[in-house]
PDB file of C-alpha atoms in Angstrom:
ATOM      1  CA  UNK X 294       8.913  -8.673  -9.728  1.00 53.00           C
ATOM      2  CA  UNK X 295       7.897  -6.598  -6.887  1.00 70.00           C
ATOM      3  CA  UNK X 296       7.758  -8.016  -3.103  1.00 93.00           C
ATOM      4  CA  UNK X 297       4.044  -6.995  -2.271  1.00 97.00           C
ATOM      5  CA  UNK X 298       1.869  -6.412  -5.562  1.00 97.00           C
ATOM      6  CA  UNK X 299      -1.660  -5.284  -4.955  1.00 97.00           C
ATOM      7  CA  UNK X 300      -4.454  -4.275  -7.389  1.00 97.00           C
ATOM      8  CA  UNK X 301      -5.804  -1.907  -8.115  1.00 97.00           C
ATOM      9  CA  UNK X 302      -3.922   0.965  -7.531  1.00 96.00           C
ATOM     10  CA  UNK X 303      -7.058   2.985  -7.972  1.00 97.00           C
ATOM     11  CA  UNK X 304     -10.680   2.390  -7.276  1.00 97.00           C
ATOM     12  CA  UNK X 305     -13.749   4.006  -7.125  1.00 96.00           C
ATOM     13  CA  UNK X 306     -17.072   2.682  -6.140  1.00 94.00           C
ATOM     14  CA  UNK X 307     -20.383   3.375  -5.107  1.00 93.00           C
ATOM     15  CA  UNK X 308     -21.676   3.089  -1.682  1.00 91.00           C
ATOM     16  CA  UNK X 309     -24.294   0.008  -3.361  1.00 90.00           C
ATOM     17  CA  UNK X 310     -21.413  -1.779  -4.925  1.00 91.00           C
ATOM     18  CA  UNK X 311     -18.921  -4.912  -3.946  1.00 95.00           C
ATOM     19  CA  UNK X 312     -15.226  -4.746  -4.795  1.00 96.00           C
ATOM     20  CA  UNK X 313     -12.094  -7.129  -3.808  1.00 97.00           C
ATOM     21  CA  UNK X 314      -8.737  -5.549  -3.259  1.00 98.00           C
ATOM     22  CA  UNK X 315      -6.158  -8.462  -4.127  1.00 98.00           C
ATOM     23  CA  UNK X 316      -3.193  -8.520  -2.227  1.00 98.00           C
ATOM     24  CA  UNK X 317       0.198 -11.421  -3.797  1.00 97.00           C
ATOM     25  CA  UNK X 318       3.517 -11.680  -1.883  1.00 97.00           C
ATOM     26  CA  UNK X 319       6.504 -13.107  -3.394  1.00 94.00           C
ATOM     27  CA  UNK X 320       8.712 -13.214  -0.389  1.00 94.00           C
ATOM     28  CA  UNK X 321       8.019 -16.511   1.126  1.00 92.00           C
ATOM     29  CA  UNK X 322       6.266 -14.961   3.875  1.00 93.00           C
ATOM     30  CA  UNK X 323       3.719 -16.459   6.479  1.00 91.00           C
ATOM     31  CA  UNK X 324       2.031 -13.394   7.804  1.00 93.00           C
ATOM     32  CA  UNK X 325      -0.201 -11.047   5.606  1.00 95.00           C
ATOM     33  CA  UNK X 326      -1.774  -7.572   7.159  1.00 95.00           C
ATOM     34  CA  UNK X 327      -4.536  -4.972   5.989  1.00 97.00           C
ATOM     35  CA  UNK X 328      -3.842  -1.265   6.886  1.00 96.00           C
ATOM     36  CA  UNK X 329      -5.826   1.344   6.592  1.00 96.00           C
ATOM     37  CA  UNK X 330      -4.402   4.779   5.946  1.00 95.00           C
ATOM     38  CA  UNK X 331      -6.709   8.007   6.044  1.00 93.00           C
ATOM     39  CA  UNK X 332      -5.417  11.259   5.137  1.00 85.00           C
ATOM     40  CA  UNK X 333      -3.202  12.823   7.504  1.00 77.00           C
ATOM     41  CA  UNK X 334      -3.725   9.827  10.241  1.00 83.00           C
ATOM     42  CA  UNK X 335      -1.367   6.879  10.916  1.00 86.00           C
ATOM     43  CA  UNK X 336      -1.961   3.859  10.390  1.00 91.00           C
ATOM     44  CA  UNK X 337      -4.320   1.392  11.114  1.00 92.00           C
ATOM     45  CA  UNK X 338      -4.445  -2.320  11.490  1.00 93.00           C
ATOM     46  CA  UNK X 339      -7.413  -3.943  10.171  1.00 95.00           C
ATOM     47  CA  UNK X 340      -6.822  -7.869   9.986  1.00 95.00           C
ATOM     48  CA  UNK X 341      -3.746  -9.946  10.764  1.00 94.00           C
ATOM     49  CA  UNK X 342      -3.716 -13.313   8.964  1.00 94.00           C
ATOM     50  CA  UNK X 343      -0.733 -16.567   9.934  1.00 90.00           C
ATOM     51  CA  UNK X 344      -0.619 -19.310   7.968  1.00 84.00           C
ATOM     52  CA  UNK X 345      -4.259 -18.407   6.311  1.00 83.00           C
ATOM     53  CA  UNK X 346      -5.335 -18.347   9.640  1.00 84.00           C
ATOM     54  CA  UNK X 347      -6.833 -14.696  11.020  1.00 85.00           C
ATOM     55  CA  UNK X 348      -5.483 -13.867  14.280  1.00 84.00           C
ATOM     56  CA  UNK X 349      -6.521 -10.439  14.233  1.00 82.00           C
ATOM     57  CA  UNK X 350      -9.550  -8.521  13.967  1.00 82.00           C
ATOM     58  CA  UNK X 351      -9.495  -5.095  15.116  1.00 81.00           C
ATOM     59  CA  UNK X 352     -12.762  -4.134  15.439  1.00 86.00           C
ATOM     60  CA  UNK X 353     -13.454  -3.526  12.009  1.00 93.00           C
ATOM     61  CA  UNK X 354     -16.940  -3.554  10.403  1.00 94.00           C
ATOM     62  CA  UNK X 355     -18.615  -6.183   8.564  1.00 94.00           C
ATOM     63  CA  UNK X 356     -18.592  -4.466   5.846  1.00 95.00           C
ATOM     64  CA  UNK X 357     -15.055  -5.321   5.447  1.00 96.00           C
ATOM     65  CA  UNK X 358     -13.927  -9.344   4.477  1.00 95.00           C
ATOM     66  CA  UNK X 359     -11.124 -10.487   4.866  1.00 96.00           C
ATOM     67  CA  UNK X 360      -9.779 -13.843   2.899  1.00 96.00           C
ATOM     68  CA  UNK X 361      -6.538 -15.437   3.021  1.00 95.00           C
ATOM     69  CA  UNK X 362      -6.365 -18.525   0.709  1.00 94.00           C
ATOM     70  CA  UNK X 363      -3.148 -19.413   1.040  1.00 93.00           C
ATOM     71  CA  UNK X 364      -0.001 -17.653   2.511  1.00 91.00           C
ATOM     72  CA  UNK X 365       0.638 -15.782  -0.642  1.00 95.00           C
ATOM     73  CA  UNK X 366      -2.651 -14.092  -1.444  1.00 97.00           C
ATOM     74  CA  UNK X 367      -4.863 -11.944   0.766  1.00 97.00           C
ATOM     75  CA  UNK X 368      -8.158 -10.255  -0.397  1.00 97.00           C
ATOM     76  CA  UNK X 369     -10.034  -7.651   1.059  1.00 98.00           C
ATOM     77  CA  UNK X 370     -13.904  -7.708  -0.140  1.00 97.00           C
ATOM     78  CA  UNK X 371     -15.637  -4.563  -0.043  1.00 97.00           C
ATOM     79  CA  UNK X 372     -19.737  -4.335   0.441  1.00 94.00           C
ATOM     80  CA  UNK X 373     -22.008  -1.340   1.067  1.00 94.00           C
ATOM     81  CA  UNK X 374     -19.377   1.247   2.235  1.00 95.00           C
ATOM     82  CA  UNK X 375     -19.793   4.762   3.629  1.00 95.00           C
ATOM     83  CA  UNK X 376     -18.014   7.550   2.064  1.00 94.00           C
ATOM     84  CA  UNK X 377     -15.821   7.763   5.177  1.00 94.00           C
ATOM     85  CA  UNK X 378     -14.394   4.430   4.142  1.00 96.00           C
ATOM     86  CA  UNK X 379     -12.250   6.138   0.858  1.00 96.00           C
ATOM     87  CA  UNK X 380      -8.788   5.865   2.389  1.00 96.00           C
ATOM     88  CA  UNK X 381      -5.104   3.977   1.223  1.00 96.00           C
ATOM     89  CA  UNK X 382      -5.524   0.520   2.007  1.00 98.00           C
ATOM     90  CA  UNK X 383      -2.111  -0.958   2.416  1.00 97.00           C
ATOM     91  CA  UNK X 384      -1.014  -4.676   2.577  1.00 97.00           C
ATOM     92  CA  UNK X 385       2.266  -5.739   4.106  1.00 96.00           C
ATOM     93  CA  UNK X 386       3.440  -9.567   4.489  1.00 95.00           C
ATOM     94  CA  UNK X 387       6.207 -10.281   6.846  1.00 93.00           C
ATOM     95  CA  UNK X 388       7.468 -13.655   8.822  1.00 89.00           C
ATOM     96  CA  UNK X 389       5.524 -15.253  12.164  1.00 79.00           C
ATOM     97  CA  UNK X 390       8.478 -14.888  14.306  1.00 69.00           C
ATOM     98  CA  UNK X 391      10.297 -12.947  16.635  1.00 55.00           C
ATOM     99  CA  UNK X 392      14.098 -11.820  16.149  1.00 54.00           C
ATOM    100  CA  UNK X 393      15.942 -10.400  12.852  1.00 59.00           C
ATOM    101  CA  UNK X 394      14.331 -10.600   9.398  1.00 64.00           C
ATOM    102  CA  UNK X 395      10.892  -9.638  11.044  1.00 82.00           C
ATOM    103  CA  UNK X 396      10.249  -6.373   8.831  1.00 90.00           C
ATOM    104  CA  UNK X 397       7.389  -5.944   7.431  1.00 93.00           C
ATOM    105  CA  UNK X 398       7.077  -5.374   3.522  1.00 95.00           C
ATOM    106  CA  UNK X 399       4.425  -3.341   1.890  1.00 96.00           C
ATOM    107  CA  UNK X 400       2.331  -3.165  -0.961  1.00 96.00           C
ATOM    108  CA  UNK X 401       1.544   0.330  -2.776  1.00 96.00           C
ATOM    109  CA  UNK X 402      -1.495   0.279  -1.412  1.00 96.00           C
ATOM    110  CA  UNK X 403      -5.305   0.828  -3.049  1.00 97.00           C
ATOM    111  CA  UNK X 404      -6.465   4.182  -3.220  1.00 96.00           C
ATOM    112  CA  UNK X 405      -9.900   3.792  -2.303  1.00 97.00           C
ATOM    113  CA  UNK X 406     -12.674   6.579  -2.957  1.00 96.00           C
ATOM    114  CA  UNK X 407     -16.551   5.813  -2.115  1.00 96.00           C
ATOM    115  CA  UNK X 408     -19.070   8.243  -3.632  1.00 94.00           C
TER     116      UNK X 408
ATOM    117  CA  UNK N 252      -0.754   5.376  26.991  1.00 70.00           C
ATOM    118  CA  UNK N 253      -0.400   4.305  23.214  1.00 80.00           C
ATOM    119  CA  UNK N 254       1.617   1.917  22.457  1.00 88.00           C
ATOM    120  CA  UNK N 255       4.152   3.671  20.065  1.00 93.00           C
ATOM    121  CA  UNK N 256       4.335   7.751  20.703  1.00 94.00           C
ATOM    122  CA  UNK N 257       5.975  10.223  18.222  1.00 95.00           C
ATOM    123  CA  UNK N 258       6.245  13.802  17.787  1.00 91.00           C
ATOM    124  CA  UNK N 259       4.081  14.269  14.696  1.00 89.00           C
ATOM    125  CA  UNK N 260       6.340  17.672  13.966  1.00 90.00           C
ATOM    126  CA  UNK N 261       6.566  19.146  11.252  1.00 94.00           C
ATOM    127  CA  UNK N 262      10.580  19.298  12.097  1.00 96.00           C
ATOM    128  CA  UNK N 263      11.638  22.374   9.076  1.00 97.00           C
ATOM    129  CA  UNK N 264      15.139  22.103   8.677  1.00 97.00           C
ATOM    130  CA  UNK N 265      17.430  23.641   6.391  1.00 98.00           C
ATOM    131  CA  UNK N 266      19.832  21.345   3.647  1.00 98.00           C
ATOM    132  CA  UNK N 267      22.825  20.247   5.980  1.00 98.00           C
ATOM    133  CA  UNK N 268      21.326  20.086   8.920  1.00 98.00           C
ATOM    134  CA  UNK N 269      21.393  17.150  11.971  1.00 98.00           C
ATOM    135  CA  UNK N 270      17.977  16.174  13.026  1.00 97.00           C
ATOM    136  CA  UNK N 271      16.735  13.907  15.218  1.00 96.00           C
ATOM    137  CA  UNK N 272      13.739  11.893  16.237  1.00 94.00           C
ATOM    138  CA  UNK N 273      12.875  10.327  19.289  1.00 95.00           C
ATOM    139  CA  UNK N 274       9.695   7.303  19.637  1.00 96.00           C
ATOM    140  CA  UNK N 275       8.867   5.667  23.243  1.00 96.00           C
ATOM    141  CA  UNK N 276       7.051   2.171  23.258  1.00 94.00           C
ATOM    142  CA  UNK N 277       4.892   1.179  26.128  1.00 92.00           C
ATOM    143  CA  UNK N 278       5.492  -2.330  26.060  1.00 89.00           C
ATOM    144  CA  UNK N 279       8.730  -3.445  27.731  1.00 88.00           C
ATOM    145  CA  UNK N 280       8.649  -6.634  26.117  1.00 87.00           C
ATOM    146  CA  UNK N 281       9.222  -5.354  22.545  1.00 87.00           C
ATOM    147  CA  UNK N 282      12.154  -6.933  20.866  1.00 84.00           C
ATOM    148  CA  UNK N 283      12.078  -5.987  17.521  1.00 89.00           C
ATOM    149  CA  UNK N 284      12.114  -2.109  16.277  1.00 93.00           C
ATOM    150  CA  UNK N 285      12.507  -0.170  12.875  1.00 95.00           C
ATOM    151  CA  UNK N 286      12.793   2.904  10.985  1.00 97.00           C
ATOM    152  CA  UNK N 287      10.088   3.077   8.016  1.00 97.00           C
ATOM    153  CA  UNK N 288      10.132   6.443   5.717  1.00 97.00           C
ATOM    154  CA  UNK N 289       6.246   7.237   3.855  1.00 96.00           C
ATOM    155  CA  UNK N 290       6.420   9.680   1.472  1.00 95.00           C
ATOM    156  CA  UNK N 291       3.721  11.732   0.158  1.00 91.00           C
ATOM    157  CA  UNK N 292       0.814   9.095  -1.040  1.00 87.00           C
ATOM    158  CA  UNK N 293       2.966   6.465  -1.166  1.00 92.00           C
ATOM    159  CA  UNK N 294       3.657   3.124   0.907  1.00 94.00           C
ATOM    160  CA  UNK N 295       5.794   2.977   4.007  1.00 96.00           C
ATOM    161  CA  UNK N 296       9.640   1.590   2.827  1.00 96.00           C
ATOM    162  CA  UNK N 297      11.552   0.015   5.621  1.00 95.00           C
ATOM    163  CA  UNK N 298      14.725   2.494   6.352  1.00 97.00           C
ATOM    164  CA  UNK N 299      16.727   0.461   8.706  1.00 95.00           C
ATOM    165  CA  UNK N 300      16.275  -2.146  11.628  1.00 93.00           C
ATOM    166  CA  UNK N 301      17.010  -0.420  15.093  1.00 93.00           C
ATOM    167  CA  UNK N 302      19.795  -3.106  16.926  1.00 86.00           C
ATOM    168  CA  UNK N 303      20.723  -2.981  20.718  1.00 87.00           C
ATOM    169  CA  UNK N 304      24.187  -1.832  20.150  1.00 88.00           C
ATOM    170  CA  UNK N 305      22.557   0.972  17.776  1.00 89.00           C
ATOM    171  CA  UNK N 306      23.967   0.682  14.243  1.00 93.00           C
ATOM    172  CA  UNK N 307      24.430   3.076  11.642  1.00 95.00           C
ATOM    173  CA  UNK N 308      24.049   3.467   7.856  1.00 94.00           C
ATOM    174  CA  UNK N 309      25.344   5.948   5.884  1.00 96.00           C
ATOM    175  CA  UNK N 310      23.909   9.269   7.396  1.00 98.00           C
ATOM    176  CA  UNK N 311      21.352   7.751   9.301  1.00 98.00           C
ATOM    177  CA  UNK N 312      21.972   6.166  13.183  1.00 97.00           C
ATOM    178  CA  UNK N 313      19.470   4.230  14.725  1.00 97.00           C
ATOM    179  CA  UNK N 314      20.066   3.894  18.595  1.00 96.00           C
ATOM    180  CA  UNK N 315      18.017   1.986  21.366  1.00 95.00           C
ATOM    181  CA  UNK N 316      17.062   2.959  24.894  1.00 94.00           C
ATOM    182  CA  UNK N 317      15.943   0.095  26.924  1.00 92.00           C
ATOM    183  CA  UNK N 318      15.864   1.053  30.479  1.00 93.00           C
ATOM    184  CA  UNK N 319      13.866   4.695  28.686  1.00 94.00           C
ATOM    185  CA  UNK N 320      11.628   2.486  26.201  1.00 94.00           C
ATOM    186  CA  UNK N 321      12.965   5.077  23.214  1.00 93.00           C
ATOM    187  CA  UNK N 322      14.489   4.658  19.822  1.00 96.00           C
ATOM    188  CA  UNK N 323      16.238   7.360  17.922  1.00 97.00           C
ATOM    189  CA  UNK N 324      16.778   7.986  14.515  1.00 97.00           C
ATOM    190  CA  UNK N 325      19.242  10.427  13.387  1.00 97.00           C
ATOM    191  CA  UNK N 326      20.191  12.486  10.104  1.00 98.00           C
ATOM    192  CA  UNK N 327      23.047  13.977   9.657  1.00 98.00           C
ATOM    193  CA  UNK N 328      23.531  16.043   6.519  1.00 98.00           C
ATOM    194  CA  UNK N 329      20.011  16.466   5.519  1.00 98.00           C
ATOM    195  CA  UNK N 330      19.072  16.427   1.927  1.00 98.00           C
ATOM    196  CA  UNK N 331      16.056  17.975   0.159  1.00 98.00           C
ATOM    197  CA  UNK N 332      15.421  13.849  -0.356  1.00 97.00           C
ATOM    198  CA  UNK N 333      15.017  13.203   3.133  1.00 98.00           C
ATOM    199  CA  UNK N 334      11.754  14.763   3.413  1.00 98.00           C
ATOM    200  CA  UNK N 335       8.962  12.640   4.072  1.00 97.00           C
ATOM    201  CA  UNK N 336       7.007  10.820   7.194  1.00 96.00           C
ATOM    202  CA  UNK N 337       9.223   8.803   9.333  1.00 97.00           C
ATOM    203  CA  UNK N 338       7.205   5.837  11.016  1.00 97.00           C
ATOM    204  CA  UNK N 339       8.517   4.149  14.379  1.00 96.00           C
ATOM    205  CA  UNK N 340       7.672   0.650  14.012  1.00 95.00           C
ATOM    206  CA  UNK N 341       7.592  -1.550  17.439  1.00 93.00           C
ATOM    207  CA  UNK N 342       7.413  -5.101  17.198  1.00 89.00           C
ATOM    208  CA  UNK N 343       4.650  -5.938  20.117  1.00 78.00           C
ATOM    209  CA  UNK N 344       6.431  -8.180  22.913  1.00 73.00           C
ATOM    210  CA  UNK N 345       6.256 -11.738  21.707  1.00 71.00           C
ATOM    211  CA  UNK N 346       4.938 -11.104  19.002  1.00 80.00           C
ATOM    212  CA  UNK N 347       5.509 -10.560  14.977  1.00 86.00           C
ATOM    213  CA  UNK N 348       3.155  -7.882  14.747  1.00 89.00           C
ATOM    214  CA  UNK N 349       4.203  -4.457  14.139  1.00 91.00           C
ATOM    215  CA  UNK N 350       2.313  -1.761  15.796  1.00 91.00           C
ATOM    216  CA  UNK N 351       3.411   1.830  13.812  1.00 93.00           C
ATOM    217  CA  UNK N 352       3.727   5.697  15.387  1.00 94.00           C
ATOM    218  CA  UNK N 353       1.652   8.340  13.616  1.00 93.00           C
ATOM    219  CA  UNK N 354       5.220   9.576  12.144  1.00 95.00           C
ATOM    220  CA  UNK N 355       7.133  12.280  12.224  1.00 96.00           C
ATOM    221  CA  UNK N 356       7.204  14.705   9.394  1.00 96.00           C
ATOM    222  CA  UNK N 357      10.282  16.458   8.089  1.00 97.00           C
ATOM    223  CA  UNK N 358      10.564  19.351   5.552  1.00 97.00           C
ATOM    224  CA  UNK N 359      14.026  19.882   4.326  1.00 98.00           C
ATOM    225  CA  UNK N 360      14.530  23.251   2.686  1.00 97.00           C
ATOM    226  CA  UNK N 361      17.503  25.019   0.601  1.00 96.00           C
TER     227      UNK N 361
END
């Protein structure tokens, strides 16, 4: 059983429909994270959620929504999105505090194309 | 400034080869640093954890430059394996949050 499991691998959807990308963690973790990856750019952080609680929003658009319903699952509902949305969405999980055993595990990410 | 700089390369080396990679972190407060490898369409894998005393494993070294705000990472006998994106993670100060470089690419060729 993998760490970070999160479906689907592949999607593709029109710019009209809704989608959820489902995010489980089986490390006991407190902390969840959405990434976004587009091609040939790093990283970046969408939403930071501790203990189901969102602590970060980084300026991401509504079209995006986020939901944590417990520390295990994250989901990542998708709504009217613009072409320049297809990307690798990645979700890590990792643990709320400082020191050793802080790494953050990922997912194999959703590859995401809008037509 | 950003808050975690790499050199995107492409570094090119040839099998055998040392390399090395250097990241600098803006916030002095960090605590907490790593080493992720990405390769090609896949999702970042944690490589090692970057310690104050610098610590080693296998043919990688990981080393940690307060005073400079710098980590290293270095590979000693390259293999055509090691190619991929290498991603300087920073723990912000005080935080759990990990804030990731670009990455730094490496080609290893016969």
């Amino acid at each position: 059983e993998t760490g970070v499991t999160q479906t689907p691998r592949h999607l593709v959807m029109g710019m009209t429909n809704k989608k959820s990308l489902k995010c489980e963690q089986h490390l006991g973790h407190n902390a969840m994270y959405w990434y976004k990856q587009s091609a040939k750019k790093p990283l970046e952080l969408m939403f930071v959620y501790s203990l189901e609680e969102r602590v970060e929003n980084n300026s991401v658009p509504s079209r995006f929504s986020p939901e944590c319903p417990n520390s295990s699952h994250l989901f990542l509902h998708l709504h009217t999105l613009q072409p320049e949305d297809s990307a690798l969405y990645l979700c890590a999980s990792s643990q709320d505090r400082g020191g050793r055993n802080t790494e953050a595990f990922f997912g194999q990410g959703t590859r995401l194309t809008v037509v | 400034r950003k808050e975690v700089e790499q050199d995107p390369g492409p570094f090119n080396v040839p099998e055998g080869a040392t390399v090395a990679f250097n990241c600098t972190y803006s916030n002095s407060a960090s605590q907490s640093f790593f080493w992720y490898r990405q390769d090609c369409r896949k999702e970042p894998k944690l490589l090692m954890s970057v310690y104050s005393s610098g610590n080693e494993d296998g043919r990688f070294t990981a080393q940690l430059n307060r005073a400079s705000q710098y980590i290293s990472l270095l590979i000693r006998d390259s293999k055509l394996s090691d190619s991929a994106t290498y991603l300087c993670v920073v723990l912000r100060g005080g935080s759990y949050i990990p804030t990731f470089g670009r990455g730094t690419s490496l080609i290893v060729h016969p």
